[in-house]
PDB file of C-alpha atoms in Angstrom:
ATOM      1  CA  MET T 240     175.613   2.324  58.006  1.00  0.00           C
ATOM      2  CA  GLU T 241     172.498   0.561  59.232  1.00  0.00           C
ATOM      3  CA  GLN T 242     169.640   2.730  60.477  1.00  0.00           C
ATOM      4  CA  ARG T 243     168.137   1.799  63.836  1.00  0.00           C
ATOM      5  CA  PRO T 244     164.385   1.083  63.703  1.00  0.00           C
ATOM      6  CA  GLU T 245     163.696   3.785  66.287  1.00  0.00           C
ATOM      7  CA  ASP T 246     165.628   6.462  64.344  1.00  0.00           C
ATOM      8  CA  LEU T 247     163.112   8.873  62.821  1.00  0.00           C
ATOM      9  CA  SER T 248     165.620  11.298  61.310  1.00  0.00           C
ATOM     10  CA  GLY T 249     164.777  12.061  57.726  1.00  0.00           C
ATOM     11  CA  MET T 250     161.044  11.553  58.282  1.00  0.00           C
ATOM     12  CA  ASN T 251     158.412  14.242  58.413  1.00  0.00           C
ATOM     13  CA  ILE T 252     156.036  14.299  61.371  1.00  0.00           C
ATOM     14  CA  GLN T 253     153.204  12.494  59.548  1.00  0.00           C
ATOM     15  CA  ASP T 254     155.459   9.665  58.362  1.00  0.00           C
ATOM     16  CA  ALA T 255     156.961   9.364  61.841  1.00  0.00           C
ATOM     17  CA  LYS T 256     153.514   9.087  63.433  1.00  0.00           C
ATOM     18  CA  ALA T 257     152.503   6.431  60.894  1.00  0.00           C
ATOM     19  CA  TYR T 258     155.743   4.546  61.594  1.00  0.00           C
ATOM     20  CA  ILE T 259     155.074   4.669  65.337  1.00  0.00           C
ATOM     21  CA  ALA T 260     151.496   3.519  64.751  1.00  0.00           C
ATOM     22  CA  ALA T 261     152.809   0.502  62.824  1.00  0.00           C
ATOM     23  CA  HIS T 262     155.107  -0.320  65.747  1.00  0.00           C
ATOM     24  CA  LEU T 263     152.183   0.060  68.152  1.00  0.00           C
ATOM     25  CA  ALA T 264     150.178  -2.390  66.046  1.00  0.00           C
ATOM     26  CA  SER T 265     153.085  -4.851  66.199  1.00  0.00           C
ATOM     27  CA  LEU T 266     153.237  -4.349  69.963  1.00  0.00           C
ATOM     28  CA  LYS T 267     149.515  -5.104  70.319  1.00  0.00           C
ATOM     29  CA  LEU T 268     149.909  -8.305  68.280  1.00  0.00           C
ATOM     30  CA  THR T 269     152.907  -9.291  70.394  1.00  0.00           C
ATOM     31  CA  GLU T 270     150.965  -8.618  73.604  1.00  0.00           C
ATOM     32  CA  LYS T 271     148.111 -10.772  72.291  1.00  0.00           C
ATOM     33  CA  LYS T 272     150.547 -13.571  71.417  1.00  0.00           C
ATOM     34  CA  ARG T 273     152.114 -13.314  74.902  1.00  0.00           C
ATOM     35  CA  THR T 274     148.687 -13.547  76.548  1.00  0.00           C
ATOM     36  CA  GLU T 275     147.845 -16.618  74.466  1.00  0.00           C
ATOM     37  CA  LEU T 276     151.165 -18.246  75.355  1.00  0.00           C
ATOM     38  CA  GLU T 277     150.642 -17.528  79.054  1.00  0.00           C
ATOM     39  CA  ALA T 278     147.211 -19.180  78.855  1.00  0.00           C
ATOM     40  CA  ASP T 279     148.696 -22.182  77.000  1.00  0.00           C
ATOM     41  CA  LEU T 280     151.486 -22.460  79.569  1.00  0.00           C
ATOM     42  CA  ALA T 281     148.956 -22.426  82.409  1.00  0.00           C
ATOM     43  CA  LYS T 282     146.917 -25.103  80.614  1.00  0.00           C
ATOM     44  CA  TRP T 283     149.952 -27.375  80.104  1.00  0.00           C
ATOM     45  CA  THR T 284     151.163 -26.820  83.667  1.00  0.00           C
ATOM     46  CA  THR T 285     147.728 -27.896  84.895  1.00  0.00           C
ATOM     47  CA  ARG T 286     147.929 -30.967  82.650  1.00  0.00           C
ATOM     48  CA  VAL T 287     151.332 -31.857  84.117  1.00  0.00           C
ATOM     49  CA  ASP T 288     149.873 -31.673  87.637  1.00  0.00           C
ATOM     50  CA  LEU T 289     146.807 -33.666  86.602  1.00  0.00           C
ATOM     51  CA  ALA T 290     148.888 -36.406  84.927  1.00  0.00           C
ATOM     52  CA  ARG T 291     151.121 -36.705  88.020  1.00  0.00           C
ATOM     53  CA  SER T 292     148.144 -36.840  90.353  1.00  0.00           C
ATOM     54  CA  LYS T 293     146.737 -39.726  88.304  1.00  0.00           C
ATOM     55  CA  GLY T 294     150.105 -41.492  88.215  1.00  0.00           C
ATOM     56  CA  ALA T 295     150.577 -41.087  84.439  1.00  0.00           C
ATOM     57  CA  GLU T 296     154.285 -40.156  84.397  1.00  0.00           C
ATOM     58  CA  ASP T 297     154.621 -40.625  80.612  1.00  0.00           C
ATOM     59  CA  LEU T 298     151.809 -38.113  80.021  1.00  0.00           C
ATOM     60  CA  ALA T 299     153.318 -35.800  82.635  1.00  0.00           C
ATOM     61  CA  ARG T 300     156.695 -35.847  80.785  1.00  0.00           C
ATOM     62  CA  GLU T 301     154.998 -35.082  77.450  1.00  0.00           C
ATOM     63  CA  ALA T 302     153.035 -32.253  79.053  1.00  0.00           C
ATOM     64  CA  GLU T 303     156.247 -30.916  80.637  1.00  0.00           C
ATOM     65  CA  GLY T 304     157.923 -30.973  77.207  1.00  0.00           C
ATOM     66  CA  ALA T 305     155.046 -28.988  75.714  1.00  0.00           C
ATOM     67  CA  ALA T 306     155.147 -26.566  78.654  1.00  0.00           C
ATOM     68  CA  GLU T 307     158.915 -26.045  78.205  1.00  0.00           C
ATOM     69  CA  ARG T 308     158.511 -25.313  74.483  1.00  0.00           C
ATOM     70  CA  ILE T 309     155.792 -22.792  75.296  1.00  0.00           C
ATOM     71  CA  ARG T 310     157.920 -21.277  78.090  1.00  0.00           C
ATOM     72  CA  ALA T 311     160.860 -20.837  75.660  1.00  0.00           C
ATOM     73  CA  GLU T 312     158.604 -19.175  73.089  1.00  0.00           C
ATOM     74  CA  LEU T 313     157.113 -17.007  75.834  1.00  0.00           C
ATOM     75  CA  VAL T 314     160.589 -15.778  76.817  1.00  0.00           C
ATOM     76  CA  LYS T 315     161.269 -14.792  73.176  1.00  0.00           C
ATOM     77  CA  ILE T 316     157.925 -12.995  72.893  1.00  0.00           C
ATOM     78  CA  GLN T 317     158.501 -11.141  76.171  1.00  0.00           C
ATOM     79  CA  ALA T 318     161.913  -9.976  74.928  1.00  0.00           C
ATOM     80  CA  GLU T 319     160.369  -8.858  71.623  1.00  0.00           C
ATOM     81  CA  GLU T 320     157.634  -7.014  73.517  1.00  0.00           C
ATOM     82  CA  ALA T 321     160.196  -5.234  75.714  1.00  0.00           C
ATOM     83  CA  GLU T 322     162.234  -4.248  72.645  1.00  0.00           C
ATOM     84  CA  LEU T 323     159.146  -2.873  70.878  1.00  0.00           C
ATOM     85  CA  ARG T 324     158.185  -0.867  73.973  1.00  0.00           C
ATOM     86  CA  SER T 325     161.702   0.559  74.158  1.00  0.00           C
ATOM     87  CA  GLN T 326     161.707   1.495  70.458  1.00  0.00           C
ATOM     88  CA  ILE T 327     158.268   3.106  70.672  1.00  0.00           C
ATOM     89  CA  GLU T 328     159.312   5.157  73.694  1.00  0.00           C
ATOM     90  CA  ALA T 329     162.490   6.289  71.900  1.00  0.00           C
ATOM     91  CA  MET T 330     160.459   7.263  68.832  1.00  0.00           C
ATOM     92  CA  ARG T 331     157.891   9.166  70.906  1.00  0.00           C
ATOM     93  CA  ARG T 332     160.689  11.204  72.480  1.00  0.00           C
ATOM     94  CA  GLN T 333     161.792  12.275  68.978  1.00  0.00           C
ATOM     95  CA  LEU T 334     158.388  13.614  67.875  1.00  0.00           C
ATOM     96  CA  PRO T 335     158.745  17.091  69.447  1.00  0.00           C
ATOM     97  CA  SER T 336     162.080  17.687  67.714  1.00  0.00           C
ATOM     98  CA  LEU T 337     160.624  16.521  64.383  1.00  0.00           C
ATOM     99  CA  ALA T 338     157.716  18.922  64.783  1.00  0.00           C
ATOM    100  CA  ALA T 339     160.112  21.751  65.672  1.00  0.00           C
ATOM    101  CA  ARG T 340     162.294  20.969  62.661  1.00  0.00           C
ATOM    102  CA  GLU T 341     159.261  21.197  60.367  1.00  0.00           C
ATOM    103  CA  ARG T 342     158.276  24.545  61.888  1.00  0.00           C
ATOM    104  CA  SER T 343     161.740  26.060  61.459  1.00  0.00           C
ATOM    105  CA  VAL T 344     162.256  28.241  58.396  1.00  0.00           C
ATOM    106  CA  ASP T 345     164.884  27.366  55.828  1.00  0.00           C
ATOM    107  CA  PRO T 346     165.655  30.712  54.133  1.00  0.00           C
ATOM    108  CA  ASP T 347     167.002  29.113  50.955  1.00  0.00           C
ATOM    109  CA  LEU T 348     163.958  26.890  50.620  1.00  0.00           C
ATOM    110  CA  LEU T 349     161.681  29.851  51.318  1.00  0.00           C
ATOM    111  CA  GLU T 350     163.416  31.885  48.592  1.00  0.00           C
ATOM    112  CA  GLN T 351     163.077  29.025  46.105  1.00  0.00           C
ATOM    113  CA  GLU T 352     159.379  28.628  46.929  1.00  0.00           C
ATOM    114  CA  LEU T 353     158.845  32.384  46.533  1.00  0.00           C
ATOM    115  CA  LEU T 354     160.557  32.405  43.143  1.00  0.00           C
ATOM    116  CA  MET T 355     158.495  29.457  41.968  1.00  0.00           C
ATOM    117  CA  ALA T 356     155.300  31.118  43.255  1.00  0.00           C
ATOM    118  CA  THR T 357     156.063  34.205  41.150  1.00  0.00           C
ATOM    119  CA  GLY T 358     156.530  32.034  38.083  1.00  0.00           C
ATOM    120  CA  ARG T 359     160.296  32.127  38.012  1.00  0.00           C
ATOM    121  CA  LEU T 360     162.610  29.202  38.368  1.00  0.00           C
ATOM    122  CA  PRO T 361     165.448  29.072  40.874  1.00  0.00           C
ATOM    123  CA  GLY T 362     168.557  30.542  39.254  1.00  0.00           C
ATOM    124  CA  GLU T 363     166.562  32.801  36.924  1.00  0.00           C
ATOM    125  CA  GLU T 364     166.896  35.681  39.387  1.00  0.00           C
ATOM    126  CA  ALA T 365     170.672  35.783  38.901  1.00  0.00           C
ATOM    127  CA  ALA T 366     170.249  35.618  35.130  1.00  0.00           C
ATOM    128  CA  ALA T 367     167.679  38.437  35.256  1.00  0.00           C
ATOM    129  CA  GLU T 368     170.074  40.574  37.326  1.00  0.00           C
ATOM    130  CA  THR T 369     172.841  39.952  34.780  1.00  0.00           C
ATOM    131  CA  ASP T 370     170.488  40.928  31.941  1.00  0.00           C
ATOM    132  CA  ARG T 371     169.543  44.163  33.751  1.00  0.00           C
ATOM    133  CA  ASN T 372     173.201  45.049  34.323  1.00  0.00           C
ATOM    134  CA  LEU T 373     174.100  44.354  30.683  1.00  0.00           C
ATOM    135  CA  ALA T 374     171.137  46.428  29.446  1.00  0.00           C
ATOM    136  CA  LYS T 375     172.259  49.303  31.690  1.00  0.00           C
ATOM    137  CA  LEU T 376     175.812  49.080  30.294  1.00  0.00           C
ATOM    138  CA  GLU T 377     174.458  49.019  26.729  1.00  0.00           C
ATOM    139  CA  LYS T 378     172.380  52.167  27.407  1.00  0.00           C
ATOM    140  CA  GLU T 379     175.371  53.928  28.959  1.00  0.00           C
ATOM    141  CA  SER T 380     177.589  52.902  26.053  1.00  0.00           C
ATOM    142  CA  LYS T 381     174.997  54.054  23.512  1.00  0.00           C
ATOM    143  CA  ALA T 382     174.574  57.365  25.352  1.00  0.00           C
ATOM    144  CA  GLU T 383     178.347  57.875  25.426  1.00  0.00           C
ATOM    145  CA  ALA T 384     178.585  57.096  21.698  1.00  0.00           C
ATOM    146  CA  GLU T 385     175.767  59.542  20.894  1.00  0.00           C
ATOM    147  CA  LEU T 386     177.404  62.204  23.085  1.00  0.00           C
ATOM    148  CA  ALA T 387     180.745  61.663  21.336  1.00  0.00           C
ATOM    149  CA  ALA T 388     179.037  61.912  17.936  1.00  0.00           C
ATOM    150  CA  LEU T 389     177.276  65.112  18.983  1.00  0.00           C
ATOM    151  CA  LYS T 390     180.550  66.575  20.281  1.00  0.00           C
ATOM    152  CA  ALA T 391     182.252  65.655  17.011  1.00  0.00           C
ATOM    153  CA  LYS T 392     179.431  67.246  15.021  1.00  0.00           C
ATOM    154  CA  LEU T 393     179.581  70.402  17.114  1.00  0.00           C
ATOM    155  CA  ALA T 394     183.340  70.508  16.850  1.00  0.00           C
ATOM    156  CA  GLY T 395     183.006  70.079  13.083  1.00  0.00           C
ATOM    157  CA  GLN T 396     180.452  72.876  12.843  1.00  0.00           C
ATOM    158  CA  ASN T 397     182.500  75.197  15.004  1.00  0.00           C
ATOM    159  CA  GLY T 398     185.691  74.273  13.260  1.00  0.00           C
ATOM    160  CA  GLY T 399     184.139  74.421   9.779  1.00  0.00           C
ATOM    161  CA  GLY T 400     182.478  77.821  10.378  1.00  0.00           C
ATOM    162  CA  GLU T 401     185.776  79.504  11.342  1.00  0.00           C
ATOM    163  CA  GLN T 402     187.489  78.647   8.119  1.00  0.00           C
TER     164      GLN T 402
END
């Protein structure tokens, strides 16, 4: 699926602002190009009028051809400028939600960062809990074995003394 140029999802706020700034720079260049084309069009339109006033129809036709080419390019540039303005406006409307998304707390990410800050790796906490549980079972088992041995010894002493 193709991503639209004005779609900022997946960007952090700094990247989004840089992306918008790049679009703004493109818009400024497009505006400059449009201004230049408008000046050129005015110049060629004046030349058409001048050639006609002097009776030079061949020069007037050439000037009209140049003016038409400039007019066609001007239409393209104006459309590009409008599209850039629309994209920039759409991107600017997304900035608050991007900022809010960055401020929201992801509990899993927070837990992972906390574990890493304490020098443990994610997943080690579960392994440490398993180790603690196994150590507890080993202690209980050892205590039960020692208790059974003590009971057997006492039973042997009591049983052996009666004979």
